[in-house]
Short mmCIF file of C-alpha atoms in Angstrom, two decimals:
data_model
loop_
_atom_site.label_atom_id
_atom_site.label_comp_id
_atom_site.label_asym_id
_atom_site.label_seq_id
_atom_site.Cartn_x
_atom_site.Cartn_y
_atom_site.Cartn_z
CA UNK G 207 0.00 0.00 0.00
CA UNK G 208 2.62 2.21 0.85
CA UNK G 209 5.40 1.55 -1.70
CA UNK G 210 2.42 2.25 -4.82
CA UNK G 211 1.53 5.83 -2.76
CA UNK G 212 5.39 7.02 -2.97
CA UNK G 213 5.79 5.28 -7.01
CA UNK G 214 2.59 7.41 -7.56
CA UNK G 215 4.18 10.82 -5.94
CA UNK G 216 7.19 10.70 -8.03
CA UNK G 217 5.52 9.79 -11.22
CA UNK G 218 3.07 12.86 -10.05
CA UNK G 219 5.86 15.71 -9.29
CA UNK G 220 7.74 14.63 -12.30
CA UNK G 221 5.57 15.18 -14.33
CA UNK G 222 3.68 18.43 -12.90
CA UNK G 223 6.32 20.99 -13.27
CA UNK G 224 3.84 23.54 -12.18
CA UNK G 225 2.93 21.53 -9.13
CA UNK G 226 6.57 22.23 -7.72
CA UNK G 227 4.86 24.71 -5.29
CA UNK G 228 2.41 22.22 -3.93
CA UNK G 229 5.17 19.82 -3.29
CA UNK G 230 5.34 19.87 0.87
CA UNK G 231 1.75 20.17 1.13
CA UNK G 232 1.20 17.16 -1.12
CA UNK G 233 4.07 15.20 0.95
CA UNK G 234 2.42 16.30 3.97
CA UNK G 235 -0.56 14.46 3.03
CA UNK G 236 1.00 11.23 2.18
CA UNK G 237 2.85 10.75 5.31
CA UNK G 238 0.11 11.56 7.21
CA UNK G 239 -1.79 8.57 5.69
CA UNK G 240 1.05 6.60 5.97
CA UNK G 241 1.27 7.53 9.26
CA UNK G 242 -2.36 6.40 9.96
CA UNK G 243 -2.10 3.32 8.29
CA UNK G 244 0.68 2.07 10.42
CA UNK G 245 -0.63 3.09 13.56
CA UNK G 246 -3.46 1.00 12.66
CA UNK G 247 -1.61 -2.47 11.86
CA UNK G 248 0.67 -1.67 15.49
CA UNK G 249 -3.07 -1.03 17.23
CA UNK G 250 -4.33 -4.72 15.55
CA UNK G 251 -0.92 -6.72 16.10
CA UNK G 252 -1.09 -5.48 19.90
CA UNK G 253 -4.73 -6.64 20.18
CA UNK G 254 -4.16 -10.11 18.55
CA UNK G 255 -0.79 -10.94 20.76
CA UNK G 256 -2.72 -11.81 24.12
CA UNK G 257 -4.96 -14.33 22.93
CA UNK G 258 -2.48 -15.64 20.94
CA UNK G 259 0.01 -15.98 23.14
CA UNK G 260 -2.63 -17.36 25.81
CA UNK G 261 -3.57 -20.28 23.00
CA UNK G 262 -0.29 -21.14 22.23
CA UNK G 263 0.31 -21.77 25.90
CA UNK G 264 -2.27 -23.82 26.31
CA UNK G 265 -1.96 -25.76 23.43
CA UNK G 266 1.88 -26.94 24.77
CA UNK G 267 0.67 -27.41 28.72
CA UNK G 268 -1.60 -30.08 27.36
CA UNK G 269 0.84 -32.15 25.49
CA UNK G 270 3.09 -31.72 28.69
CA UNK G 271 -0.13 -32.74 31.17
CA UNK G 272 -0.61 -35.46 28.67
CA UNK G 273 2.61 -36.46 28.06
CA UNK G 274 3.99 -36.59 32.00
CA UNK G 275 0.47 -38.39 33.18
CA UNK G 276 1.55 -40.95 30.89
CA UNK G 277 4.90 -41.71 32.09
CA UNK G 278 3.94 -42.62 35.56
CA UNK G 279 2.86 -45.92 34.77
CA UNK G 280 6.90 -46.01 33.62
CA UNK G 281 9.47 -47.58 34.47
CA UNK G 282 11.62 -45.64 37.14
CA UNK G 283 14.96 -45.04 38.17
CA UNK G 284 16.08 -45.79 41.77
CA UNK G 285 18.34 -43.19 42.95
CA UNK G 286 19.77 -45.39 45.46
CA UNK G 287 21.79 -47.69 42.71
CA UNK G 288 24.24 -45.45 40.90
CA UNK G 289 24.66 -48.42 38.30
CA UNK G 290 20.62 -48.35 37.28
CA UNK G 291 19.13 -47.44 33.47
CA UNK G 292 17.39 -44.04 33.17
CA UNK G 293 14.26 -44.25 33.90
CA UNK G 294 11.50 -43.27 31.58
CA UNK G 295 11.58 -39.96 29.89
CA UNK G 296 10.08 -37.32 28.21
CA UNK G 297 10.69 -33.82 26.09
CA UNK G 298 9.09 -31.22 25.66
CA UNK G 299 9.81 -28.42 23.09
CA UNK G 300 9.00 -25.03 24.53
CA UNK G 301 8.13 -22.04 22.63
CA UNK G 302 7.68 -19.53 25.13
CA UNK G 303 6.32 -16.07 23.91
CA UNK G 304 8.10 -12.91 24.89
CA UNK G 305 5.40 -11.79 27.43
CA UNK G 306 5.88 -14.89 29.86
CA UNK G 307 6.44 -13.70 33.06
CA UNK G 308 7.69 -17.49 34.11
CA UNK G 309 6.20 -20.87 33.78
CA UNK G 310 6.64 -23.18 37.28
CA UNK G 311 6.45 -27.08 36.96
CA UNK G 312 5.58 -28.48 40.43
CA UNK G 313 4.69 -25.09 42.73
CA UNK G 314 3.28 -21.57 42.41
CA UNK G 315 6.44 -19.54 42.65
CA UNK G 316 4.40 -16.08 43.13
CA UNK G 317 2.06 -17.53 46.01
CA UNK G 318 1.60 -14.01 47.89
CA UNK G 319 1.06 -12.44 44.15
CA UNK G 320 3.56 -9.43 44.70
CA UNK G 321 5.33 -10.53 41.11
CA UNK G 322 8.77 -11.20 43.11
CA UNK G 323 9.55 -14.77 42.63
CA UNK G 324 12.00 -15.56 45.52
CA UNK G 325 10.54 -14.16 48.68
CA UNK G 326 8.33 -17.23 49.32
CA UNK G 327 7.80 -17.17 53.24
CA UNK G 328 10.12 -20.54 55.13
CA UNK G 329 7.08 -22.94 56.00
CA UNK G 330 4.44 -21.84 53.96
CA UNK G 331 2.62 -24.57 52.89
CA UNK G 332 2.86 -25.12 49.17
CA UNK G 333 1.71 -27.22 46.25
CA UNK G 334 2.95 -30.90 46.18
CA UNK G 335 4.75 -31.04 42.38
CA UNK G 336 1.17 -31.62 40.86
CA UNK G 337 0.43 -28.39 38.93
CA UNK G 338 2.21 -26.24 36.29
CA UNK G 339 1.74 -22.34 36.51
CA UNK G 340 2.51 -19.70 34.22
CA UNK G 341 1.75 -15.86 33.77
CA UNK G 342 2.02 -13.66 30.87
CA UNK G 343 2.51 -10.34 31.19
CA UNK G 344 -0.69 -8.13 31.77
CA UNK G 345 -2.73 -11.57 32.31
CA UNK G 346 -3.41 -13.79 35.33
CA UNK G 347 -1.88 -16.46 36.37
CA UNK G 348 -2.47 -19.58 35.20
CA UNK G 349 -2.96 -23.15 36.57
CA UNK G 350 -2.88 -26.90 34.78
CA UNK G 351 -3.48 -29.33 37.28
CA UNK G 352 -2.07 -32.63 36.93
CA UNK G 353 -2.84 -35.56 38.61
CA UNK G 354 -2.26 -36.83 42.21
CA UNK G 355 0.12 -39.29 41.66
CA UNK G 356 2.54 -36.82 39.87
CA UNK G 357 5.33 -35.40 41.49
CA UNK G 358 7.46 -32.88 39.65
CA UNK G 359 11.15 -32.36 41.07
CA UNK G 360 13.71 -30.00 40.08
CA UNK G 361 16.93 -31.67 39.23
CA UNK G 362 20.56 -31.35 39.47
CA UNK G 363 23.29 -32.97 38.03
CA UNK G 364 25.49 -34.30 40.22
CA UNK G 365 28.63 -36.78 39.34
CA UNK G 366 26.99 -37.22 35.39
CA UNK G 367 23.62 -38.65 37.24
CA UNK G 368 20.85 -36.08 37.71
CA UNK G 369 19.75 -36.25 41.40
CA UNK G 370 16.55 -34.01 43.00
CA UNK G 371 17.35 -30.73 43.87
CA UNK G 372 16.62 -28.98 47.18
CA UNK G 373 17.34 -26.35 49.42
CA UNK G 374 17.77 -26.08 53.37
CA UNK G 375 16.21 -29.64 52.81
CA UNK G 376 13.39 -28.49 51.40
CA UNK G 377 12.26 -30.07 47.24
CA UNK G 378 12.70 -27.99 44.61
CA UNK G 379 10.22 -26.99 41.52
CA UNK G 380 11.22 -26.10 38.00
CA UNK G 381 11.10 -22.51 37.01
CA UNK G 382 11.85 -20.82 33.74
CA UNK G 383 11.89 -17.13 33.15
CA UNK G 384 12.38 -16.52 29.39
CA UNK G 385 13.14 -18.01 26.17
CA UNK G 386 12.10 -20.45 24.14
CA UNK G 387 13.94 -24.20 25.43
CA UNK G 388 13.76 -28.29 25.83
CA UNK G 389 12.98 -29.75 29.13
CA UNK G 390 13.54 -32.96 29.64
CA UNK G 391 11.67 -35.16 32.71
CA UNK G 392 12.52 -38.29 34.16
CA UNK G 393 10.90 -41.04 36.28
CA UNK G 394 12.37 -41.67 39.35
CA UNK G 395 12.39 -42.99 43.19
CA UNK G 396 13.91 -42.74 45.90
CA UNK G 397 13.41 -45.16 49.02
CA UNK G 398 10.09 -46.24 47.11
CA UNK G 399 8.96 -42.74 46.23
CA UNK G 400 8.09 -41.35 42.71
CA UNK G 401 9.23 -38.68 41.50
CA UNK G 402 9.07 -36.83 37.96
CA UNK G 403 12.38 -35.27 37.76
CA UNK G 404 13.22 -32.47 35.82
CA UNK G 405 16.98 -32.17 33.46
CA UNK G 406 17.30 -28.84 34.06
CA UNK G 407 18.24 -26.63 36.83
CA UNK G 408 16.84 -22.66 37.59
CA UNK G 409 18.17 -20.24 39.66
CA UNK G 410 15.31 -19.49 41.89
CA UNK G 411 14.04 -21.25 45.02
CA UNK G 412 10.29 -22.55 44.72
CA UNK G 413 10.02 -24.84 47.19
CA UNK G 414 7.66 -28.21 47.31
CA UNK G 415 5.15 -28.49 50.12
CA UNK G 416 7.72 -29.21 53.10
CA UNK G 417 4.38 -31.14 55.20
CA UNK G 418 3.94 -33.66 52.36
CA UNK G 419 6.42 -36.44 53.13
CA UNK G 420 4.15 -38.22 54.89
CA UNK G 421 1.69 -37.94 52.09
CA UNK G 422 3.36 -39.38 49.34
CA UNK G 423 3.20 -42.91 48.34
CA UNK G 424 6.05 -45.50 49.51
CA UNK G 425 4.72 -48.54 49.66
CA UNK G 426 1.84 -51.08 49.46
CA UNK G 427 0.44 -53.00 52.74
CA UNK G 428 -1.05 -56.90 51.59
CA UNK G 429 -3.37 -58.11 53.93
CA UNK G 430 -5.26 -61.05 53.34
CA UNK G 431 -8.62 -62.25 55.46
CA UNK G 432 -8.89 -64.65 56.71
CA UNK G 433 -4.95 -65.58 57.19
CA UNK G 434 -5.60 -68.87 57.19
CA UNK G 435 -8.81 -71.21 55.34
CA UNK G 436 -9.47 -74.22 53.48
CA UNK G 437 -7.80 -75.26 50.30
CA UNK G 438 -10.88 -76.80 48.86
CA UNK G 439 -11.24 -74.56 45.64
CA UNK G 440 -14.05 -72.57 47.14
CA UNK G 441 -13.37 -71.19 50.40
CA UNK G 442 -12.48 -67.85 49.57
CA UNK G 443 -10.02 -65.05 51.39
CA UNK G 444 -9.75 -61.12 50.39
CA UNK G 445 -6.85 -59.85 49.41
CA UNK G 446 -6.64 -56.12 50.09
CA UNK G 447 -3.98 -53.88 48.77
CA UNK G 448 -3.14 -50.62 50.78
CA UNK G 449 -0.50 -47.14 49.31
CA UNK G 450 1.18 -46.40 52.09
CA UNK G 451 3.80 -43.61 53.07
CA UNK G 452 6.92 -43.83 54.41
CA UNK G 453 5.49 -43.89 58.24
CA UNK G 454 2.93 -46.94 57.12
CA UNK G 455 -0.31 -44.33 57.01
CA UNK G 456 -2.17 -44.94 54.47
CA UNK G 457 -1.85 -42.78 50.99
CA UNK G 458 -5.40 -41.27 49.70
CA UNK G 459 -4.57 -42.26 45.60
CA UNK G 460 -6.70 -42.83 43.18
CA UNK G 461 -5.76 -44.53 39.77
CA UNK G 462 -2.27 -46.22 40.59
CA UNK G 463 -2.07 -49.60 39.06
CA UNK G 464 -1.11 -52.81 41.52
CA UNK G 465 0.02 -55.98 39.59
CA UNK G 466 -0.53 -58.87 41.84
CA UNK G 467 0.80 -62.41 42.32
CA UNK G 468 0.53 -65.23 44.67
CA UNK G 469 2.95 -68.26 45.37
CA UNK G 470 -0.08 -70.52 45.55
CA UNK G 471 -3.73 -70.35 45.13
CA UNK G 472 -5.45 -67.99 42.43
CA UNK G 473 -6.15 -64.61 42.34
CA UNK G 474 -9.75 -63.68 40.88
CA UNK G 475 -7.42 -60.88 38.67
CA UNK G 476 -3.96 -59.97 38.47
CA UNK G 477 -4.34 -56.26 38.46
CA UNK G 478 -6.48 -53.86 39.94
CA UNK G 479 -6.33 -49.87 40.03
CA UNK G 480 -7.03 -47.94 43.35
CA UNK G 481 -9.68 -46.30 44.54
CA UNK G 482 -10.18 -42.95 45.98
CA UNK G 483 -9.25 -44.58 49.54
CA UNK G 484 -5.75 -45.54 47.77
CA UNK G 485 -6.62 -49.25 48.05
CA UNK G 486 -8.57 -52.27 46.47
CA UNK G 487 -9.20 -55.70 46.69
CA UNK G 488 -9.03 -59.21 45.21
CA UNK G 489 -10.28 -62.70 45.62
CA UNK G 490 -8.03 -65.70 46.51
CA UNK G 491 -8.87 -69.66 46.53
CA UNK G 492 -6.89 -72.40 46.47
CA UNK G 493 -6.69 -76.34 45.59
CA UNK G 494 -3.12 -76.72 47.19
CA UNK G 495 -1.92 -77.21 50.77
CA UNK G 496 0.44 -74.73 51.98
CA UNK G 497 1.74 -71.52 52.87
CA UNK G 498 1.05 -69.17 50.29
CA UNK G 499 2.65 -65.58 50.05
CA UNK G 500 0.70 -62.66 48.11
CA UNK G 501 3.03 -60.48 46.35
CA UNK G 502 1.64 -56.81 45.26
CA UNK G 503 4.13 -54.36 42.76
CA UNK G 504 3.60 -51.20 41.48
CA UNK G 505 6.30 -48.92 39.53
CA UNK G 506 8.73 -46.70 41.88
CA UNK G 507 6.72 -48.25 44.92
CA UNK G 508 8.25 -50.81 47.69
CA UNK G 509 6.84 -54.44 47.03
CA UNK G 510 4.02 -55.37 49.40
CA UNK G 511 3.70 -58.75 50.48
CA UNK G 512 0.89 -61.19 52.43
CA UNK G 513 0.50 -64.68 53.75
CA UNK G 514 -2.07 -67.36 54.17
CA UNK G 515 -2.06 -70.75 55.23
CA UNK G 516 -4.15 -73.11 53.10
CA UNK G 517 -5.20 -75.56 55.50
CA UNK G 518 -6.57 -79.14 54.50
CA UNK G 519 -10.68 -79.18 53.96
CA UNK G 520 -12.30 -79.85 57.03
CA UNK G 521 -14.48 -83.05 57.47
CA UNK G 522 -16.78 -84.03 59.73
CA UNK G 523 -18.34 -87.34 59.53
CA UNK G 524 -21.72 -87.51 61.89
CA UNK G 525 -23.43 -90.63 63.80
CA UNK G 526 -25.59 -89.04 66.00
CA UNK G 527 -25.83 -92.83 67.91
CA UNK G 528 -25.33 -94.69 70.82
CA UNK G 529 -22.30 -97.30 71.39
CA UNK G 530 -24.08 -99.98 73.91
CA UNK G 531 -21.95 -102.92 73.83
CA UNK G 532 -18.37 -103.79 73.59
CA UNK G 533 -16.63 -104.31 70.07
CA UNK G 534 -18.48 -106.97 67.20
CA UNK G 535 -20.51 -106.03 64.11
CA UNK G 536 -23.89 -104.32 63.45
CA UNK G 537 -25.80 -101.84 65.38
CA UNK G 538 -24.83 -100.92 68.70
CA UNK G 539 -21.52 -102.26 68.40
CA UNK G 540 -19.67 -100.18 65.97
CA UNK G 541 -19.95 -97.52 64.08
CA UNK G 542 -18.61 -97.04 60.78
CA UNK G 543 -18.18 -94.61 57.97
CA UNK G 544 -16.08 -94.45 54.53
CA UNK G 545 -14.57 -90.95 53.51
CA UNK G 546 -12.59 -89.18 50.72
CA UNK G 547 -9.59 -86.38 51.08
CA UNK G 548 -8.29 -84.79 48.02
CA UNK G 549 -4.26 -84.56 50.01
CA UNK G 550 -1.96 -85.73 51.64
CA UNK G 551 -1.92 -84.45 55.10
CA UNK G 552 -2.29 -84.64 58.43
CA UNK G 553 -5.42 -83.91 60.37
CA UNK G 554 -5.99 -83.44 64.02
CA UNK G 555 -8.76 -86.16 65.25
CA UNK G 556 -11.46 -84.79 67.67
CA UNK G 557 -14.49 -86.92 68.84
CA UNK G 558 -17.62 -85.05 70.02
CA UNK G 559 -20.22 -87.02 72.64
CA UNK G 560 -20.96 -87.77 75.86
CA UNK G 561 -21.04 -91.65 77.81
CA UNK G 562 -22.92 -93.10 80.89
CA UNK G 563 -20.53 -94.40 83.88
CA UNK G 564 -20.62 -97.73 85.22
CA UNK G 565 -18.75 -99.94 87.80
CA UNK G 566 -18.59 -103.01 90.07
CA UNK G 567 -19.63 -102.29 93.74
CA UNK G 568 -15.82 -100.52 95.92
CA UNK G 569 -14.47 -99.94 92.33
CA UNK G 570 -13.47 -96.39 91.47
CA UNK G 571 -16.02 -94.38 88.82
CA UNK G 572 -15.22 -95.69 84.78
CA UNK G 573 -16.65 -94.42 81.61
CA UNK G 574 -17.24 -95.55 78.33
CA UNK G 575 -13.30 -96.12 76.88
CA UNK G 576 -13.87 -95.08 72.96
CA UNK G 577 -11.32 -96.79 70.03
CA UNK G 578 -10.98 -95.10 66.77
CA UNK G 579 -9.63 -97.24 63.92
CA UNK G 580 -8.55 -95.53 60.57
CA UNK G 581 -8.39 -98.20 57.88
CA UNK G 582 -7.89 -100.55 60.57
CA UNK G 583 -4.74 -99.47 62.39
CA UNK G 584 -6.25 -98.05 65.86
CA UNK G 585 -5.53 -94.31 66.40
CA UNK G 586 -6.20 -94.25 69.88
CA UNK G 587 -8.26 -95.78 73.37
CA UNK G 588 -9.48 -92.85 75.09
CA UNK G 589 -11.85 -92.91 77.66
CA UNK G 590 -14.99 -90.28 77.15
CA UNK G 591 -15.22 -88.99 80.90
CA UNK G 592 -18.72 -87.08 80.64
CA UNK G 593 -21.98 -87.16 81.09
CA UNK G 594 -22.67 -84.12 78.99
CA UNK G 595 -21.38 -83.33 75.40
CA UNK G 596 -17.47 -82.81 75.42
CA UNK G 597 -14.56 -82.26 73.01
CA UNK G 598 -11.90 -85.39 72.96
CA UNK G 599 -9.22 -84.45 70.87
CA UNK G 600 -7.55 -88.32 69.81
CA UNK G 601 -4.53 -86.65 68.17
CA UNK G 602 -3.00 -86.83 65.09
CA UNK G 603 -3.28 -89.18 61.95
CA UNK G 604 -1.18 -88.85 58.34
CA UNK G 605 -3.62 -90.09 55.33
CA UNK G 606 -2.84 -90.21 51.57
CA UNK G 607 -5.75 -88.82 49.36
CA UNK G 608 -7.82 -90.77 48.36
CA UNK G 609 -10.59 -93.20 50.10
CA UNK G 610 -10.58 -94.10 54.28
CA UNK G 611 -12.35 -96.30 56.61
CA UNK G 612 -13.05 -94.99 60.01
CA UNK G 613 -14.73 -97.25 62.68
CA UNK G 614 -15.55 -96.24 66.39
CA UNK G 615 -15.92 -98.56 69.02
CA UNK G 616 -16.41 -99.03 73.04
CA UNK G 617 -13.86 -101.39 74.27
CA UNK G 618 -15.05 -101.73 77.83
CA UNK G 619 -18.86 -102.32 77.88
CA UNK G 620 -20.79 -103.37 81.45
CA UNK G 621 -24.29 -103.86 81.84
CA UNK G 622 -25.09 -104.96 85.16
CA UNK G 623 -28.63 -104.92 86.59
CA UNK G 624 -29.07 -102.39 89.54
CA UNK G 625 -25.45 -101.71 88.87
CA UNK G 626 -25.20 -99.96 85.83
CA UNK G 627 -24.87 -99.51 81.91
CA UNK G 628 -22.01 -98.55 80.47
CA UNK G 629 -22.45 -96.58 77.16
CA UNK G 630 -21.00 -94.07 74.61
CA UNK G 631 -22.84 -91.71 72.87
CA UNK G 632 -20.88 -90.67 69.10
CA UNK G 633 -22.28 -87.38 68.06
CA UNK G 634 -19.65 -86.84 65.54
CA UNK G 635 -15.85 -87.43 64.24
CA UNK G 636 -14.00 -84.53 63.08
CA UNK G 637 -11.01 -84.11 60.59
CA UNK G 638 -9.41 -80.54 60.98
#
């Protein structure tokens, strides 16, 4: 526009000879217009740079929330062992316009709002590495919140291994001032911690929420109830995976993934994701005899573990009859049942009844004596010394799976008019 104004007032004066008098008032005219014309584009750039600058920003800080919630399920780097891989990384390209004020992975630098970005107060409590902030100039500020289980760290490099930053013992967050620049993140931990640590160092203190060690996730707890049930494929226990911190209180996270496994027994699933109370829960049965330990993992977390006893099925084999004379065949003699265990174990033999006492005139008070026989070798003699319903434990037996013979007798019968009757009452035989 301009360049065909000032062809068109040389062309003009060149050829109007008698126009030379006019000349300033005719150049007067043209700059003024030019004049106008760029005030006009300056007025129109100046209005279009905010919200341009405002887009731009938010189109990166989503690719970086995007790109850092999806390294957390990562693997991770344990500071501890100088010798580890890197853990896993990302970059982001920055281009940051000239009216950025800063940009703050981790922390609000600028809490108190007074634009000075290193007088944050000692103590104050802070954010907890889960946000970015950023201000342009003659704007707000700005906040992208990520999610809980992110942790942003500044990082130094230390020995050719970058290590987390801090200051008077305090975490440090990632600030940049100016200019357009790569930042690198990577995932690590330290003493079962997570952390999202940043390749780059500033020169300002912003400082992570000093109250939150206790608040970040260490660890899981495995607890499994009951600790102890049958192994009979249908019993079931729960299996219930806790975060924990550092002190063992339990972590409020939602979303982290727990990859389980268990020596013996099956789990209903192999992973589950916690709930808003930082925890979940599984299913566990078992066909095999055992001890059995529950094993829970989750990236840049200490391993949790659990254990449960899978005991042998118990089996109770019930007469509900009277034993009233000494040992033979058929009723009243014996009693006898046939029974099937799926292992080889041992079981603990308990008899459940009662007897009626008997003896010769000056003799001292005997009961019923009661003989268990398991496929024909006898377990034990034991005399049932109540007239009420007891417990007699007979002790311990080894069987192979498969099929058993059990057979209960009374060994010392008397039945002596106006003397007495000796008897024995079998409610039941249990297997446990």
């Amino acid at each position: 526009m301009l360049c065909p104004l000032i062809l068109n007032l040389g062309v003009n004066l060149w050829k109007d000879e008698n126009g030379i008098d006019t000349i300033p008032l005719k150049l007067v005219v043209y700059l003024v217009l030019v004049g106008i014309i760029i005030a006009l584009v300056a007025i129109g750039l100046k209005n279009v740079g905010p919200p341009m600058d405002g887009a731009l920003m938010e189109s990166q800080l989503g690719e970086v929330k995007s790109g850092i919630e999806l390294m957390q399920s990562g693997y991770a780097r344990d500071l501890s062992d100088p010798y580890t891989v890197t853990g896993n990384t990302r970059s982001f390209d920055l281009l940051l316009p000239e009216r950025l004020e800063y940009i703050s992975f981790g922390v609000d630098p600028d809490p108190d709002n007074n634009g000075i970005l290193t007088d944050t107060p000692p103590g104050l409590v802070t954010d907890n590495g889960d946000v970015i902030y950023y201000k342009l100039m003659g704007d707000g500020k700005r906040l992208v919140k990520l999610k809980d289980s992110v942790h942003i760290r500044e990082g130094e490099l230390v020995d050719g291994r970058w290590l987390p930053r801090s200051v008077d013992g305090l975490g440090q967050a990632v600030v940049l001032t100016g200019g357009s620049q790569s930042v690198t993140f990577e995932l690590v931990y330290d003493r079962g911690t997570t952390y999202t640590l940043s390749h780059v160092t500033d020169n300002l203190d912003a400082y992570i929420n000093p109250n939150s060690t206790g608040g970040l996730s260490h660890g899981l707890l495995v607890l499994v109830n009951p600790d102890s049930f049958p192994a009979d494929d249908v019993t079931e226990g729960r299996v219930t995976v806790q975060l924990v911190d550092s002190q063992g209180r339990w972590v409020h996270e939602m979303g982290r993934t727990v990859n389980l496994t268990s020596s013996r027994g099956n789990l209903s699933i192999a992973q589950m994701v916690t709930n808003a109370h930082g925890s979940g829960s599984v299913m566990l049965t078992s066909g095999e005899l055992g001890l059995g330990v529950v094993t829970a993992q989750s990236p840049g977390l200490h391993n949790g573990t659990g254990e449960v006893a899978f005991t042998p099925p118990p089996l109770v084999i019930k007469f509900n009859e009277w034993i009233n004379s000494s040992p033979g065949t058929g009723p009243g003699r014996e009693l006898v049942a046939q029974f099937w265990i799926a292992h080889n174990t041992s079981y603990s033999v308990t008899l459940t009844g009662w007897a009626t006492e008997a003896h010769w005139p000056l003799n001292p008070e005997e009961w019923a004596i009661c003989s268990i026989e398991i496929d024909g070798v006898v377990l034990d003699e034991i005399e049932v010394a109540s007239g009420s319903r007891i417990d007699v434990p007979f002790g311990d037996v080894l069987l192979d799976a498969g099929n058993h013979t059990l057979r209960v007798t009374m060994t010392n019968d008397l039945n002596f008019p106006l003397v007495g009757d000796r008897n024995l009452y079998v409610e039941r035989v249990g297997f446990s």
